[in-house]
Amino acid sequence: MTGKKPIVMSGIRPTGYLHLGNYFGAIRNYVRMQDEFECFFMVADLHSLTTHPDTKELKSNVQRVLAENIACGLDTEKAALYCQSHVFETSELYLYLNMLAYKGELEKTATFKEKVRLQPDNSNAGLLTYPVLQAADIILHRASLVPVGKDQEQHLEMARNFVNRFNHRYGNVFPEPVAFNYNDQLIKVPSLDGAGKMSKSENQMSTLYLADSNDLIRKKVMKAKTDTGPTTPNANKPNYIENIFLLMKLVSQQEVINKFEQDYNNCTIRYGDMKKQLAEDMVEFISPIREKVEGILSNEAYLKQVMETGAEKARKSAKATMEVVRKSMGLKYF
Ligand code: ADP
């Protein structure tokens, strides 16, 4: 692969509206990476079936994720933006990798345990082998860089294990994929209630979605947990206050952040004012994206063309990889 640009791959499940965590953990990096690398970004519709078997809203969710990615700056001329289910080679590679993944390690995965807890009546095998399908998605394009949030670190480690087992057994076919973020550290965008991370399906009043109206954004931010303020200068911040500062760092001007840091350290901070400022900065950040999304969603012909172009690029790369895979696995008999 010398002389070629590193290959990038990542995906987002169409399980609901995208939120600030998806933006800062994933899409912001996509937009920057598309200028520097060969990029494949996918709507992970097959992955969504592990937790959302009802497909009534799948089509509109897929269209929304595509539109939200594009509205955030993803350029379909530069990157391949496609749907996972349009690339059949994914399923073939998933099958081969399943033979190299062990039940014990899959059962130990944190996201598996968490999902089984959330849906005890549907702990299906797809949920168990989620990291295998994810590894297949990545290495199908022989990607080495995977822009994801902190919650995906363990899956990436598993992908590297599968790659190493494959390469060891069948020859050096795949590079080891690593999680990527421009700022060294992977990001976790915290939930507004101070507990856990923003997420598509949980704690919706504590998650800021790219589709939220200005009023809803204000309402959610104003409800964020605070207290009566510090009583000693330069005190450590409790988690939920640290989170508000963290959110501010994502969208507010440096002088604004400095002012509230100073107020905090002097014990003069007024959290009501801080949240008002944060709410307005969030509105300014989110509302242009929301308006763009609405425009894109109203043009179904354009979205169809986006999907076709993306699938074509992704299939081309997938076919080339699978030729090598079948050959190296000894599955070519003539
Ligand atoms: P969700 O957890 O909201 O269903 P996905 O599993 O589809 O989102 O993840 C899509 C991308 O968004 C992944 O790269 C994931 O790491 C990132 N991501 C999701 N939530 C957050 C968050 N709160 N902070 C940072 N990144 C996140």
mmCIF file of C-alpha atoms and ligand atoms in Angstrom:
data_model
loop_
_atom_site.group_PDB
_atom_site.id
_atom_site.type_symbol
_atom_site.label_atom_id
_atom_site.label_comp_id
_atom_site.label_asym_id
_atom_site.label_seq_id
_atom_site.Cartn_x
_atom_site.Cartn_y
_atom_site.Cartn_z
ATOM 1 C CA MET A 1 0.000 0.000 0.000
ATOM 2 C CA THR A 2 3.059 2.327 -0.085
ATOM 3 C CA GLY A 3 2.539 5.667 -1.791
ATOM 4 C CA LYS A 4 -1.215 5.462 -1.251
ATOM 5 C CA LYS A 5 -3.238 7.551 1.152
ATOM 6 C CA PRO A 6 -4.201 5.756 4.379
ATOM 7 C CA ILE A 7 -7.738 4.391 4.222
ATOM 8 C CA VAL A 8 -10.384 5.570 6.673
ATOM 9 C CA MET A 9 -13.621 3.845 7.601
ATOM 10 C CA SER A 10 -16.388 4.548 10.073
ATOM 11 C CA GLY A 11 -20.124 4.182 10.452
ATOM 12 C CA ILE A 12 -23.172 5.434 12.321
ATOM 13 C CA ARG A 13 -26.296 3.398 13.041
ATOM 14 C CA PRO A 14 -29.615 4.721 11.694
ATOM 15 C CA THR A 15 -31.365 4.224 15.006
ATOM 16 C CA GLY A 16 -32.542 7.772 15.568
ATOM 17 C CA TYR A 17 -31.632 11.402 15.258
ATOM 18 C CA LEU A 18 -27.928 12.263 15.404
ATOM 19 C CA HIS A 19 -26.745 14.202 18.420
ATOM 20 C CA LEU A 20 -23.791 16.285 19.556
ATOM 21 C CA GLY A 21 -21.905 13.132 20.610
ATOM 22 C CA ASN A 22 -22.106 11.742 17.103
ATOM 23 C CA TYR A 23 -21.006 15.098 15.727
ATOM 24 C CA PHE A 24 -17.986 15.686 17.965
ATOM 25 C CA GLY A 25 -17.062 12.013 18.435
ATOM 26 C CA ALA A 26 -17.323 11.067 14.794
ATOM 27 C CA ILE A 27 -18.601 13.407 12.057
ATOM 28 C CA ARG A 28 -16.338 16.355 12.831
ATOM 29 C CA ASN A 29 -13.374 14.088 12.194
ATOM 30 C CA TYR A 30 -14.957 12.656 9.028
ATOM 31 C CA VAL A 31 -15.232 16.125 7.550
ATOM 32 C CA ARG A 32 -11.593 16.890 8.193
ATOM 33 C CA MET A 33 -10.344 13.481 7.142
ATOM 34 C CA GLN A 34 -12.084 13.534 3.756
ATOM 35 C CA ASP A 35 -9.527 16.084 2.553
ATOM 36 C CA GLU A 36 -6.519 14.089 3.692
ATOM 37 C CA PHE A 37 -7.376 10.403 3.281
ATOM 38 C CA GLU A 38 -9.342 7.937 1.193
ATOM 39 C CA CYS A 39 -12.573 7.742 3.184
ATOM 40 C CA PHE A 40 -15.472 5.311 3.481
ATOM 41 C CA PHE A 41 -18.364 6.378 5.699
ATOM 42 C CA MET A 42 -21.349 4.166 6.111
ATOM 43 C CA VAL A 43 -24.860 4.181 7.468
ATOM 44 C CA ALA A 44 -24.739 0.998 9.552
ATOM 45 C CA ASP A 45 -28.250 -0.258 8.802
ATOM 46 C CA LEU A 46 -27.393 -3.951 9.387
ATOM 47 C CA HIS A 47 -25.987 -3.142 12.808
ATOM 48 C CA SER A 48 -29.226 -1.404 13.738
ATOM 49 C CA LEU A 49 -31.145 -4.682 13.303
ATOM 50 C CA THR A 50 -29.454 -6.090 16.405
ATOM 51 C CA THR A 51 -31.334 -3.629 18.600
ATOM 52 C CA HIS A 52 -34.101 -2.332 16.312
ATOM 53 C CA PRO A 53 -35.644 -5.362 14.540
ATOM 54 C CA ASP A 54 -38.735 -3.364 13.554
ATOM 55 C CA THR A 55 -37.860 -1.835 10.177
ATOM 56 C CA LYS A 56 -40.894 0.433 9.696
ATOM 57 C CA GLU A 57 -38.825 3.562 10.239
ATOM 58 C CA LEU A 58 -35.566 2.266 8.810
ATOM 59 C CA LYS A 59 -35.837 3.985 5.421
ATOM 60 C CA SER A 60 -36.561 7.412 6.895
ATOM 61 C CA ASN A 61 -33.834 6.919 9.505
ATOM 62 C CA VAL A 62 -31.299 5.966 6.813
ATOM 63 C CA GLN A 63 -32.233 9.050 4.795
ATOM 64 C CA ARG A 64 -31.932 11.232 7.881
ATOM 65 C CA VAL A 65 -28.459 9.965 8.799
ATOM 66 C CA LEU A 66 -27.289 10.535 5.232
ATOM 67 C CA ALA A 67 -28.750 14.047 5.219
ATOM 68 C CA GLU A 68 -27.264 14.835 8.637
ATOM 69 C CA ASN A 69 -23.812 13.707 7.568
ATOM 70 C CA ILE A 70 -23.997 15.832 4.436
ATOM 71 C CA ALA A 71 -25.380 18.843 6.325
ATOM 72 C CA CYS A 72 -22.418 18.599 8.723
ATOM 73 C CA GLY A 73 -20.051 18.972 5.786
ATOM 74 C CA LEU A 74 -19.467 15.494 4.421
ATOM 75 C CA ASP A 75 -18.760 15.775 0.699
ATOM 76 C CA THR A 76 -19.952 12.778 -1.309
ATOM 77 C CA GLU A 77 -17.561 13.669 -4.131
ATOM 78 C CA LYS A 78 -14.592 13.270 -1.806
ATOM 79 C CA ALA A 79 -15.705 10.425 0.488
ATOM 80 C CA ALA A 80 -17.729 7.298 -0.229
ATOM 81 C CA LEU A 81 -20.966 7.667 1.765
ATOM 82 C CA TYR A 82 -22.990 4.472 1.525
ATOM 83 C CA CYS A 83 -25.385 2.045 3.221
ATOM 84 C CA GLN A 84 -23.900 -1.065 4.782
ATOM 85 C CA SER A 85 -26.608 -3.358 3.360
ATOM 86 C CA HIS A 86 -25.789 -2.268 -0.204
ATOM 87 C CA VAL A 87 -22.394 -3.962 -0.022
ATOM 88 C CA PHE A 88 -23.054 -7.713 0.103
ATOM 89 C CA GLU A 89 -19.361 -8.550 0.491
ATOM 90 C CA THR A 90 -19.667 -7.336 4.103
ATOM 91 C CA SER A 91 -21.764 -10.366 4.986
ATOM 92 C CA GLU A 92 -19.289 -12.754 3.405
ATOM 93 C CA LEU A 93 -16.321 -11.335 5.298
ATOM 94 C CA TYR A 94 -18.398 -11.304 8.513
ATOM 95 C CA LEU A 95 -18.944 -15.039 8.077
ATOM 96 C CA TYR A 96 -15.226 -15.751 7.660
ATOM 97 C CA LEU A 97 -14.280 -13.574 10.634
ATOM 98 C CA ASN A 98 -16.852 -15.320 12.810
ATOM 99 C CA MET A 99 -14.715 -18.456 12.575
ATOM 100 C CA LEU A 100 -11.836 -16.455 14.093
ATOM 101 C CA ALA A 101 -13.828 -14.922 16.962
ATOM 102 C CA TYR A 102 -14.289 -16.780 20.223
ATOM 103 C CA LYS A 103 -17.487 -17.003 22.208
ATOM 104 C CA GLY A 104 -15.728 -16.102 25.475
ATOM 105 C CA GLU A 105 -14.214 -12.856 24.218
ATOM 106 C CA LEU A 106 -17.482 -11.810 22.588
ATOM 107 C CA GLU A 107 -19.442 -12.440 25.774
ATOM 108 C CA LYS A 108 -16.983 -10.279 27.712
ATOM 109 C CA THR A 109 -17.514 -7.207 25.503
ATOM 110 C CA ALA A 110 -18.835 -4.258 27.544
ATOM 111 C CA THR A 111 -21.352 -3.149 24.881
ATOM 112 C CA PHE A 112 -22.745 -6.693 24.613
ATOM 113 C CA LYS A 113 -23.265 -6.907 28.360
ATOM 114 C CA GLU A 114 -24.877 -3.480 28.380
ATOM 115 C CA LYS A 115 -27.226 -4.301 25.503
ATOM 116 C CA VAL A 116 -28.280 -7.593 27.018
ATOM 117 C CA ARG A 117 -29.110 -5.659 30.151
ATOM 118 C CA LEU A 118 -31.196 -3.219 28.131
ATOM 119 C CA GLN A 119 -32.995 -5.856 26.032
ATOM 120 C CA PRO A 120 -33.023 -9.092 28.053
ATOM 121 C CA ASP A 121 -35.723 -10.579 25.796
ATOM 122 C CA ASN A 122 -33.656 -10.180 22.653
ATOM 123 C CA SER A 123 -30.050 -11.173 23.332
ATOM 124 C CA ASN A 124 -29.609 -12.361 19.747
ATOM 125 C CA ALA A 125 -26.432 -13.727 18.160
ATOM 126 C CA GLY A 126 -26.097 -10.550 16.072
ATOM 127 C CA LEU A 127 -25.650 -8.615 19.283
ATOM 128 C CA LEU A 128 -22.974 -11.044 20.409
ATOM 129 C CA THR A 129 -21.090 -10.828 17.112
ATOM 130 C CA TYR A 130 -21.526 -7.074 16.675
ATOM 131 C CA PRO A 131 -17.753 -6.480 17.012
ATOM 132 C CA VAL A 132 -17.151 -9.080 14.290
ATOM 133 C CA LEU A 133 -19.470 -7.331 11.838
ATOM 134 C CA GLN A 134 -17.852 -4.049 12.754
ATOM 135 C CA ALA A 135 -14.403 -5.492 12.083
ATOM 136 C CA ALA A 136 -15.659 -6.778 8.713
ATOM 137 C CA ASP A 137 -16.951 -3.289 7.804
ATOM 138 C CA ILE A 138 -13.574 -1.759 8.566
ATOM 139 C CA ILE A 139 -11.230 -4.260 6.981
ATOM 140 C CA LEU A 140 -13.433 -4.745 3.914
ATOM 141 C CA HIS A 141 -11.765 -1.567 2.655
ATOM 142 C CA ARG A 142 -8.461 -2.429 4.299
ATOM 143 C CA ALA A 143 -8.865 0.672 6.439
ATOM 144 C CA SER A 144 -6.269 1.560 9.058
ATOM 145 C CA LEU A 145 -7.842 4.669 10.633
ATOM 146 C CA VAL A 146 -11.243 4.572 12.304
ATOM 147 C CA PRO A 147 -12.640 7.891 13.570
ATOM 148 C CA VAL A 148 -14.881 6.954 16.510
ATOM 149 C CA GLY A 149 -15.777 8.099 20.004
ATOM 150 C CA LYS A 150 -14.308 6.693 23.201
ATOM 151 C CA ASP A 151 -17.121 4.151 23.592
ATOM 152 C CA GLN A 152 -15.724 2.221 20.616
ATOM 153 C CA GLU A 153 -12.179 1.665 21.909
ATOM 154 C CA GLN A 154 -12.787 -1.927 22.994
ATOM 155 C CA HIS A 155 -14.359 -2.860 19.646
ATOM 156 C CA LEU A 156 -11.315 -1.557 17.829
ATOM 157 C CA GLU A 157 -9.057 -3.632 20.011
ATOM 158 C CA MET A 158 -11.139 -6.670 19.089
ATOM 159 C CA ALA A 159 -10.934 -5.772 15.402
ATOM 160 C CA ARG A 160 -7.143 -5.762 15.732
ATOM 161 C CA ASN A 161 -7.269 -9.206 17.346
ATOM 162 C CA PHE A 162 -9.373 -10.601 14.489
ATOM 163 C CA VAL A 163 -7.036 -9.020 11.938
ATOM 164 C CA ASN A 164 -3.980 -10.502 13.619
ATOM 165 C CA ARG A 165 -5.559 -13.940 13.742
ATOM 166 C CA PHE A 166 -6.528 -13.707 10.078
ATOM 167 C CA ASN A 167 -3.098 -12.481 9.001
ATOM 168 C CA HIS A 168 -1.362 -15.121 11.096
ATOM 169 C CA ARG A 169 -3.441 -17.932 9.653
ATOM 170 C CA TYR A 170 -3.916 -16.856 6.046
ATOM 171 C CA GLY A 171 -1.156 -14.366 5.200
ATOM 172 C CA ASN A 172 -0.677 -10.657 5.605
ATOM 173 C CA VAL A 173 -3.854 -9.266 4.072
ATOM 174 C CA PHE A 174 -5.126 -6.579 6.442
ATOM 175 C CA PRO A 175 -3.559 -3.576 8.216
ATOM 176 C CA GLU A 176 -4.337 -3.238 11.932
ATOM 177 C CA PRO A 177 -7.083 -0.624 12.357
ATOM 178 C CA VAL A 178 -6.739 2.012 15.078
ATOM 179 C CA ALA A 179 -9.282 4.416 16.611
ATOM 180 C CA PHE A 180 -8.606 7.958 15.475
ATOM 181 C CA ASN A 181 -9.268 11.443 16.737
ATOM 182 C CA TYR A 182 -7.421 14.596 15.676
ATOM 183 C CA ASN A 183 -6.997 15.680 19.283
ATOM 184 C CA ASP A 184 -5.155 12.541 20.425
ATOM 185 C CA GLN A 185 -7.785 11.771 23.041
ATOM 186 C CA LEU A 186 -11.000 10.104 21.980
ATOM 187 C CA ILE A 187 -14.002 12.210 22.910
ATOM 188 C CA LYS A 188 -16.968 11.425 25.099
ATOM 189 C CA VAL A 189 -19.696 14.059 24.926
ATOM 190 C CA PRO A 190 -21.445 13.904 28.304
ATOM 191 C CA SER A 191 -25.162 13.834 28.852
ATOM 192 C CA LEU A 192 -26.761 17.008 30.252
ATOM 193 C CA ASP A 193 -27.959 15.231 33.394
ATOM 194 C CA GLY A 194 -24.379 14.553 34.432
ATOM 195 C CA ALA A 195 -24.771 10.776 34.065
ATOM 196 C CA GLY A 196 -23.223 8.919 31.151
ATOM 197 C CA LYS A 197 -22.944 10.069 27.535
ATOM 198 C CA MET A 198 -25.310 11.631 25.048
ATOM 199 C CA SER A 199 -26.909 8.863 23.077
ATOM 200 C CA LYS A 200 -29.467 8.335 20.301
ATOM 201 C CA SER A 201 -31.969 6.304 22.198
ATOM 202 C CA GLU A 202 -31.448 6.886 25.915
ATOM 203 C CA ASN A 203 -32.089 9.944 28.109
ATOM 204 C CA GLN A 204 -33.522 12.061 25.277
ATOM 205 C CA MET A 205 -34.068 15.180 27.396
ATOM 206 C CA SER A 206 -30.368 15.120 28.332
ATOM 207 C CA THR A 207 -29.134 14.708 24.758
ATOM 208 C CA LEU A 208 -28.896 17.560 22.251
ATOM 209 C CA TYR A 209 -29.957 16.380 18.808
ATOM 210 C CA LEU A 210 -28.968 18.096 15.573
ATOM 211 C CA ALA A 211 -32.721 18.203 14.809
ATOM 212 C CA ASP A 212 -33.771 19.945 18.035
ATOM 213 C CA SER A 213 -35.683 23.238 17.697
ATOM 214 C CA ASN A 214 -34.113 26.335 19.223
ATOM 215 C CA ASP A 215 -36.623 26.305 22.040
ATOM 216 C CA LEU A 216 -36.010 22.670 22.832
ATOM 217 C CA ILE A 217 -32.237 23.258 22.907
ATOM 218 C CA ARG A 218 -32.753 26.116 25.376
ATOM 219 C CA LYS A 219 -35.094 24.053 27.498
ATOM 220 C CA LYS A 220 -32.699 21.089 27.685
ATOM 221 C CA VAL A 221 -29.645 23.206 28.492
ATOM 222 C CA MET A 222 -31.463 25.184 31.177
ATOM 223 C CA LYS A 223 -32.443 21.914 32.854
ATOM 224 C CA ALA A 224 -28.830 20.692 33.099
ATOM 225 C CA LYS A 225 -27.873 19.759 36.616
ATOM 226 C CA THR A 226 -26.021 22.421 38.666
ATOM 227 C CA ASP A 227 -25.792 23.373 42.354
ATOM 228 C CA THR A 228 -25.434 26.544 44.424
ATOM 229 C CA GLY A 229 -21.849 27.077 43.296
ATOM 230 C CA PRO A 230 -18.380 26.680 44.829
ATOM 231 C CA THR A 231 -17.717 28.099 48.271
ATOM 232 C CA THR A 232 -13.914 27.988 48.241
ATOM 233 C CA PRO A 233 -11.703 29.578 45.555
ATOM 234 C CA ASN A 234 -10.210 27.289 42.886
ATOM 235 C CA ALA A 235 -12.236 24.293 44.044
ATOM 236 C CA ASN A 236 -12.367 21.080 42.050
ATOM 237 C CA LYS A 237 -15.453 20.878 39.855
ATOM 238 C CA PRO A 238 -18.044 18.216 40.485
ATOM 239 C CA ASN A 239 -18.607 15.980 37.458
ATOM 240 C CA TYR A 240 -21.843 17.591 36.310
ATOM 241 C CA ILE A 241 -20.267 21.065 36.376
ATOM 242 C CA GLU A 242 -17.156 19.821 34.580
ATOM 243 C CA ASN A 243 -19.554 18.491 31.916
ATOM 244 C CA ILE A 244 -21.144 21.908 31.382
ATOM 245 C CA PHE A 245 -17.699 23.420 30.896
ATOM 246 C CA LEU A 246 -16.850 20.608 28.522
ATOM 247 C CA LEU A 247 -19.952 21.298 26.430
ATOM 248 C CA MET A 248 -19.090 24.976 26.430
ATOM 249 C CA LYS A 249 -15.608 24.193 25.127
ATOM 250 C CA LEU A 250 -17.214 22.482 22.128
ATOM 251 C CA VAL A 251 -19.265 25.452 20.940
ATOM 252 C CA SER A 252 -18.409 28.686 22.773
ATOM 253 C CA GLN A 253 -15.741 31.355 22.207
ATOM 254 C CA GLN A 254 -12.556 31.076 24.253
ATOM 255 C CA GLU A 255 -13.199 34.439 26.048
ATOM 256 C CA VAL A 256 -16.595 33.208 27.170
ATOM 257 C CA ILE A 257 -15.092 30.019 28.589
ATOM 258 C CA ASN A 258 -12.327 32.002 30.304
ATOM 259 C CA LYS A 259 -14.864 34.320 31.924
ATOM 260 C CA PHE A 260 -16.862 31.475 33.440
ATOM 261 C CA GLU A 261 -13.700 29.640 34.518
ATOM 262 C CA GLN A 262 -12.627 32.809 36.311
ATOM 263 C CA ASP A 263 -16.061 33.267 37.899
ATOM 264 C CA TYR A 264 -15.942 29.671 39.057
ATOM 265 C CA ASN A 265 -12.527 30.104 40.600
ATOM 266 C CA ASN A 266 -13.645 33.359 42.335
ATOM 267 C CA CYS A 267 -16.847 31.729 43.570
ATOM 268 C CA THR A 268 -18.914 34.348 41.719
ATOM 269 C CA ILE A 269 -20.251 32.058 39.037
ATOM 270 C CA ARG A 270 -23.988 32.223 38.227
ATOM 271 C CA TYR A 271 -24.930 28.941 36.647
ATOM 272 C CA GLY A 272 -28.181 30.419 35.295
ATOM 273 C CA ASP A 273 -26.145 32.898 33.210
ATOM 274 C CA MET A 274 -23.695 30.230 32.176
ATOM 275 C CA LYS A 275 -26.474 27.951 30.938
ATOM 276 C CA LYS A 276 -28.174 30.832 29.089
ATOM 277 C CA GLN A 277 -24.912 31.544 27.298
ATOM 278 C CA LEU A 278 -24.355 27.871 26.544
ATOM 279 C CA ALA A 279 -27.918 27.523 25.236
ATOM 280 C CA GLU A 280 -27.456 30.448 22.821
ATOM 281 C CA ASP A 281 -24.111 29.102 21.610
ATOM 282 C CA MET A 282 -25.691 25.682 21.070
ATOM 283 C CA VAL A 283 -28.570 27.250 19.122
ATOM 284 C CA GLU A 284 -26.068 29.081 16.951
ATOM 285 C CA PHE A 285 -24.167 25.857 16.346
ATOM 286 C CA ILE A 286 -27.094 23.493 15.771
ATOM 287 C CA SER A 287 -29.687 25.593 13.926
ATOM 288 C CA PRO A 288 -27.808 25.997 10.582
ATOM 289 C CA ILE A 289 -27.206 22.220 10.503
ATOM 290 C CA ARG A 290 -30.881 21.512 11.260
ATOM 291 C CA GLU A 291 -32.015 23.832 8.461
ATOM 292 C CA LYS A 292 -29.642 22.237 5.939
ATOM 293 C CA VAL A 293 -30.867 18.748 6.902
ATOM 294 C CA GLU A 294 -34.467 19.765 6.216
ATOM 295 C CA GLY A 295 -33.512 20.993 2.727
ATOM 296 C CA ILE A 296 -31.623 17.780 1.882
ATOM 297 C CA LEU A 297 -34.406 15.512 3.174
ATOM 298 C CA SER A 298 -36.917 17.161 0.892
ATOM 299 C CA ASN A 299 -34.906 16.005 -2.157
ATOM 300 C CA GLU A 300 -35.368 12.248 -2.318
ATOM 301 C CA ALA A 301 -33.940 11.973 -5.848
ATOM 302 C CA TYR A 302 -30.695 13.492 -4.610
ATOM 303 C CA LEU A 303 -30.507 11.071 -1.666
ATOM 304 C CA LYS A 304 -31.063 8.112 -4.005
ATOM 305 C CA GLN A 305 -28.218 9.324 -6.174
ATOM 306 C CA VAL A 306 -25.981 9.750 -3.099
ATOM 307 C CA MET A 307 -26.697 6.142 -2.076
ATOM 308 C CA GLU A 308 -26.035 4.788 -5.556
ATOM 309 C CA THR A 309 -22.763 6.645 -5.998
ATOM 310 C CA GLY A 310 -21.582 5.650 -2.515
ATOM 311 C CA ALA A 311 -22.511 1.988 -2.973
ATOM 312 C CA GLU A 312 -20.658 1.861 -6.266
ATOM 313 C CA LYS A 313 -17.433 3.188 -4.703
ATOM 314 C CA ALA A 314 -17.749 0.892 -1.679
ATOM 315 C CA ARG A 315 -18.500 -2.204 -3.780
ATOM 316 C CA LYS A 316 -15.486 -1.589 -5.954
ATOM 317 C CA SER A 317 -13.177 -1.513 -2.961
ATOM 318 C CA ALA A 318 -14.966 -4.472 -1.288
ATOM 319 C CA LYS A 319 -14.726 -6.652 -4.410
ATOM 320 C CA ALA A 320 -11.003 -6.058 -4.692
ATOM 321 C CA THR A 321 -10.445 -7.002 -1.024
ATOM 322 C CA MET A 322 -12.599 -10.124 -1.225
ATOM 323 C CA GLU A 323 -10.669 -11.406 -4.240
ATOM 324 C CA VAL A 324 -7.514 -11.286 -2.105
ATOM 325 C CA VAL A 325 -9.297 -12.748 0.932
ATOM 326 C CA ARG A 326 -10.722 -15.773 -0.914
ATOM 327 C CA LYS A 327 -7.400 -16.445 -2.553
ATOM 328 C CA SER A 328 -5.398 -16.197 0.648
ATOM 329 C CA MET A 329 -7.912 -18.376 2.504
ATOM 330 C CA GLY A 330 -7.564 -21.120 -0.098
ATOM 331 C CA LEU A 331 -11.145 -20.743 -1.271
ATOM 332 C CA LYS A 332 -10.221 -20.485 -4.937
ATOM 333 C CA TYR A 333 -10.356 -23.925 -6.497
ATOM 334 C CA PHE A 334 -9.847 -23.070 -10.154
HETATM 335 P P1 ADP B 1 -25.253 5.961 19.538
HETATM 336 O O1 ADP B 1 -24.415 5.470 20.669
HETATM 337 O O2 ADP B 1 -25.755 7.348 19.756
HETATM 338 O O3 ADP B 1 -26.310 5.005 19.055
HETATM 339 P P2 ADP B 1 -23.588 5.033 17.374
HETATM 340 O O4 ADP B 1 -23.388 3.784 18.130
HETATM 341 O O5 ADP B 1 -24.296 4.978 16.075
HETATM 342 O O6 ADP B 1 -24.263 6.142 18.302
HETATM 343 O O7 ADP B 1 -22.185 5.724 17.177
HETATM 344 C C1 ADP B 1 -21.848 6.542 16.099
HETATM 345 C C2 ADP B 1 -20.540 7.273 16.376
HETATM 346 O O8 ADP B 1 -20.772 8.310 17.318
HETATM 347 C C3 ADP B 1 -19.454 6.381 16.983
HETATM 348 O O9 ADP B 1 -18.219 6.760 16.438
HETATM 349 C C4 ADP B 1 -19.492 6.714 18.447
HETATM 350 O O10 ADP B 1 -18.239 6.536 19.064
HETATM 351 C C5 ADP B 1 -19.857 8.189 18.406
HETATM 352 N N1 ADP B 1 -20.554 8.597 19.631
HETATM 353 C C6 ADP B 1 -21.800 8.234 20.039
HETATM 354 N N2 ADP B 1 -22.131 8.833 21.211
HETATM 355 C C7 ADP B 1 -21.055 9.615 21.557
HETATM 356 C C8 ADP B 1 -20.765 10.534 22.633
HETATM 357 N N3 ADP B 1 -21.676 10.799 23.586
HETATM 358 N N4 ADP B 1 -19.561 11.140 22.644
HETATM 359 C C9 ADP B 1 -18.654 10.915 21.665
HETATM 360 N N5 ADP B 1 -18.852 10.106 20.619
HETATM 361 C C10 ADP B 1 -20.034 9.452 20.539
#
